[in-house]
Coordinates of C-alpha atoms in Angstrom, one line a residue:
Chain H
N1 CA -170.3 248.8 168.5
A2 CA -166.7 249.2 169.7
G3 CA -165.2 250.2 166.3
V4 CA -161.4 249.8 166.5
T5 CA -159.9 248.6 169.8
Q6 CA -156.2 248.5 170.8
T7 CA -154.4 246.9 173.7
P8 CA -152.5 247.9 175.7
K9 CA -153.2 251.6 176.2
F10 CA -149.8 252.2 177.8
Q11 CA -146.6 250.2 177.9
V12 CA -143.0 250.8 179.1
L13 CA -140.3 248.5 177.8
K14 CA -136.6 248.2 178.2
T15 CA -134.3 248.3 175.2
G16 CA -134.1 244.8 173.7
Q17 CA -137.5 243.6 175.0
S18 CA -140.2 242.4 172.7
M19 CA -143.9 243.0 172.7
T20 CA -147.0 242.7 170.5
L21 CA -149.6 245.5 170.1
Q22 CA -153.0 244.1 169.5
C23 CA -155.7 245.7 167.3
A24 CA -159.2 244.5 166.5
Q25 CA -162.1 245.9 164.5
D26 CA -165.8 244.9 164.5
M27 CA -166.9 246.8 161.4
N28 CA -166.2 243.9 158.9
H29 CA -163.5 246.1 157.2
N30 CA -161.2 244.5 154.8
S31 CA -158.2 246.8 155.3
M32 CA -156.2 247.6 158.4
Y33 CA -153.2 249.8 159.1
W34 CA -150.6 250.6 161.7
Y35 CA -149.3 254.2 162.2
R36 CA -146.9 255.8 164.5
Q37 CA -147.3 259.4 165.8
D38 CA -144.2 261.3 166.9
P39 CA -144.0 264.9 168.1
G40 CA -143.7 267.3 165.2
M41 CA -144.4 264.6 162.7
G42 CA -147.5 263.5 160.8
L43 CA -149.0 260.1 161.2
R44 CA -146.6 257.7 159.5
L45 CA -147.7 254.4 158.1
I46 CA -145.7 251.4 159.4
Y47 CA -147.5 248.5 157.7
Y48 CA -150.9 247.8 156.2
S49 CA -153.0 244.9 155.3
A50 CA -155.3 245.3 152.2
S51 CA -157.2 242.1 153.0
E52 CA -157.0 239.0 155.2
G53 CA -153.8 237.2 154.4
T54 CA -151.9 240.1 152.9
T55 CA -149.5 242.6 154.4
D56 CA -147.4 245.4 152.9
K57 CA -144.7 247.8 154.1
G58 CA -145.5 251.4 154.7
E59 CA -143.2 254.4 155.0
V60 CA -141.4 253.2 158.2
P61 CA -141.4 249.4 158.5
N62 CA -137.9 248.8 159.9
G63 CA -137.9 247.2 163.4
Y64 CA -141.5 245.9 163.1
N65 CA -143.4 242.9 162.0
V66 CA -147.1 242.4 161.5
S67 CA -149.6 239.6 161.4
R68 CA -153.1 239.7 160.0
L69 CA -154.5 237.0 162.2
N70 CA -158.0 237.0 160.6
K71 CA -160.3 239.7 159.2
R72 CA -160.8 241.3 162.6
E73 CA -157.3 241.4 164.0
F74 CA -154.0 242.9 163.0
S75 CA -151.1 242.8 165.4
L76 CA -147.8 244.8 165.4
R77 CA -144.7 243.2 166.9
L78 CA -141.5 244.8 168.1
E79 CA -138.9 242.0 168.3
S80 CA -136.2 244.0 170.0
A81 CA -137.4 247.4 171.1
A82 CA -135.2 250.5 170.7
P83 CA -135.6 254.0 172.2
S84 CA -136.3 255.3 168.7
Q85 CA -139.5 253.3 168.8
T86 CA -140.9 255.4 171.6
S87 CA -144.1 256.7 170.1
V88 CA -147.9 256.6 170.1
Y89 CA -149.1 253.8 167.9
F90 CA -152.5 253.9 166.1
C91 CA -154.3 251.1 164.4
A92 CA -156.9 252.0 161.8
S93 CA -159.3 250.1 159.5
S94 CA -161.2 251.0 156.3
P95 CA -163.8 249.1 154.3
R96 CA -161.3 248.6 151.4
T97 CA -157.9 249.9 150.5
G98 CA -159.6 252.5 148.3
R99 CA -157.7 255.8 148.2
E100 CA -161.0 257.6 149.0
D101 CA -162.0 255.2 151.8
T102 CA -162.3 256.8 155.2
Q103 CA -160.0 255.2 157.8
Y104 CA -161.3 254.6 161.3
F105 CA -158.8 254.9 164.1
G106 CA -158.4 253.2 167.4
P107 CA -157.6 255.0 170.7
G108 CA -153.8 254.5 170.4
T109 CA -151.1 252.8 172.4
R110 CA -148.5 255.0 174.1
L111 CA -145.2 253.1 174.1
T112 CA -142.0 254.2 175.9
V113 CA -138.8 252.3 175.4
L114 CA -136.1 253.0 178.0
Chain W
I1 CA -141.6 260.6 150.2
L2 CA -144.5 262.9 149.4
N3 CA -144.7 266.4 151.0
V4 CA -148.0 267.4 152.6
E5 CA -147.7 270.7 154.3
Q6 CA -150.3 272.3 156.6
S7 CA -150.3 275.9 157.8
P8 CA -150.4 277.4 160.2
Q9 CA -149.0 274.9 162.7
S10 CA -151.3 276.4 165.4
L11 CA -153.6 279.2 165.9
H12 CA -155.7 280.7 168.7
V13 CA -159.0 282.4 167.9
Q14 CA -161.8 283.9 170.0
E15 CA -165.1 282.2 170.3
G16 CA -167.3 283.4 167.4
D17 CA -164.5 284.1 165.0
S18 CA -164.3 282.4 161.7
T19 CA -161.0 280.8 160.6
N20 CA -159.4 278.8 157.9
F21 CA -156.2 276.8 157.3
T22 CA -154.4 275.3 154.4
C23 CA -153.2 271.9 153.3
S24 CA -150.7 271.8 150.4
F25 CA -150.0 268.6 148.5
P26 CA -148.4 267.4 145.2
S27 CA -150.6 268.4 142.3
S28 CA -149.5 265.5 140.1
N29 CA -150.9 262.0 140.5
F30 CA -153.7 263.3 142.8
Y31 CA -156.4 260.8 143.8
A32 CA -158.0 262.0 147.0
L33 CA -157.6 264.5 149.9
H34 CA -158.9 263.6 153.4
W35 CA -159.5 265.9 156.3
Y36 CA -159.6 264.5 159.9
R37 CA -160.3 266.1 163.2
W38 CA -158.3 265.0 166.2
E39 CA -159.3 266.0 169.7
T40 CA -156.8 265.6 172.5
A41 CA -156.8 262.2 174.1
K42 CA -159.1 260.8 171.4
S43 CA -158.6 259.2 168.0
P44 CA -158.6 261.1 164.6
E45 CA -162.1 261.2 163.1
A46 CA -162.9 261.7 159.5
L47 CA -164.4 265.0 158.3
F48 CA -164.3 264.9 154.6
V49 CA -162.9 263.0 151.6
M50 CA -162.6 265.0 148.4
T51 CA -161.6 263.7 145.0
L52 CA -162.6 266.2 142.3
N53 CA -161.1 269.6 141.5
G54 CA -163.4 272.3 142.7
D55 CA -165.1 270.0 145.3
E56 CA -166.7 271.7 148.2
K57 CA -167.9 269.8 151.3
K58 CA -169.8 271.0 154.3
K59 CA -170.6 269.6 157.7
G60 CA -172.3 272.0 160.0
R61 CA -170.1 275.0 160.5
I62 CA -167.1 273.3 158.9
S63 CA -166.4 273.3 155.1
A64 CA -163.6 272.5 152.8
T65 CA -162.6 273.3 149.3
L66 CA -160.2 271.5 146.9
N67 CA -157.9 272.8 144.1
T68 CA -156.1 269.8 142.6
K69 CA -154.5 271.8 139.8
E70 CA -152.5 274.0 142.2
G71 CA -152.3 271.4 145.0
Y72 CA -154.2 272.9 148.0
S73 CA -157.2 272.5 150.1
Y74 CA -158.7 275.0 152.6
L75 CA -160.7 274.1 155.7
Y76 CA -163.0 276.8 157.0
I77 CA -164.7 277.0 160.4
K78 CA -167.5 279.5 160.7
G79 CA -168.2 281.0 164.1
S80 CA -165.7 278.9 166.1
Q81 CA -166.8 277.3 169.3
P82 CA -164.6 276.0 172.2
E83 CA -165.6 272.4 171.1
D84 CA -163.9 273.0 167.8
S85 CA -160.6 273.0 169.6
A86 CA -158.6 270.2 168.1
T87 CA -155.9 269.3 165.6
Y88 CA -157.0 269.2 162.0
L89 CA -155.1 266.8 159.8
C90 CA -155.1 266.5 156.1
A91 CA -154.0 263.4 154.2
F92 CA -153.1 263.0 150.6
S93 CA -153.7 259.9 148.5
G94 CA -152.0 259.6 145.2
A95 CA -152.9 257.6 142.1
G96 CA -149.9 255.4 142.4
S97 CA -150.3 254.2 146.0
Y98 CA -152.9 253.0 148.5
Q99 CA -151.2 254.8 151.3
L100 CA -152.3 258.1 152.9
T101 CA -149.6 260.7 153.6
F102 CA -150.6 262.9 156.5
G103 CA -149.6 266.4 157.2
K104 CA -148.4 267.5 160.6
G105 CA -151.7 269.1 161.4
T106 CA -153.0 272.5 162.4
K107 CA -153.8 272.9 166.1
L108 CA -156.8 275.1 166.7
S109 CA -157.5 276.6 170.1
V110 CA -160.8 278.5 170.5
I111 CA -160.8 280.8 173.5
P112 CA -164.2 281.3 175.2

């Protein structure tokens, strides 16, 4: 049982390049989330998907797009990477979007934009 | 933007000491308060979810209390062990949103 998986683990981009971060969960959860973690900051929500076919903006959505490909997969795309997007990105999932539902986190993707 | 504060930012304790730290959150529109434990190079893992004022939860040597009227939660670790070294995150969930707002965490180092 893998839980939440993310690829890649590490990535270095040049300013202006694009890339997609992949996330998959095998727990049959309805809801999925993308967060970023920056030094001295709490985890901040970028986008979330309450259920297959829906996505909503979080606290810091600018510069990102997401796709809920199916129930298992939720991808995060950077169309034109900027140095300000250097961060560690975490994907998470929960059974529902209930406010009391535990979120299960993936291992993270460390992204550096030069 | 909601303000979730955790204190202290970091602390060092000796093995065997008991310790506690605080999470402060908005007392209005409260729905749930989550605690996560985050070990270096790993993913955050859930410890507790609390929803009711006065809630107390316990998992082994770790326990948590909740005061929704005044907007704070305490996390206690009894008899700290080196394996308790981690960052402890709290996250607030309000009645008007499905989002979790995380604090910056308290980094605990237990010295053998």
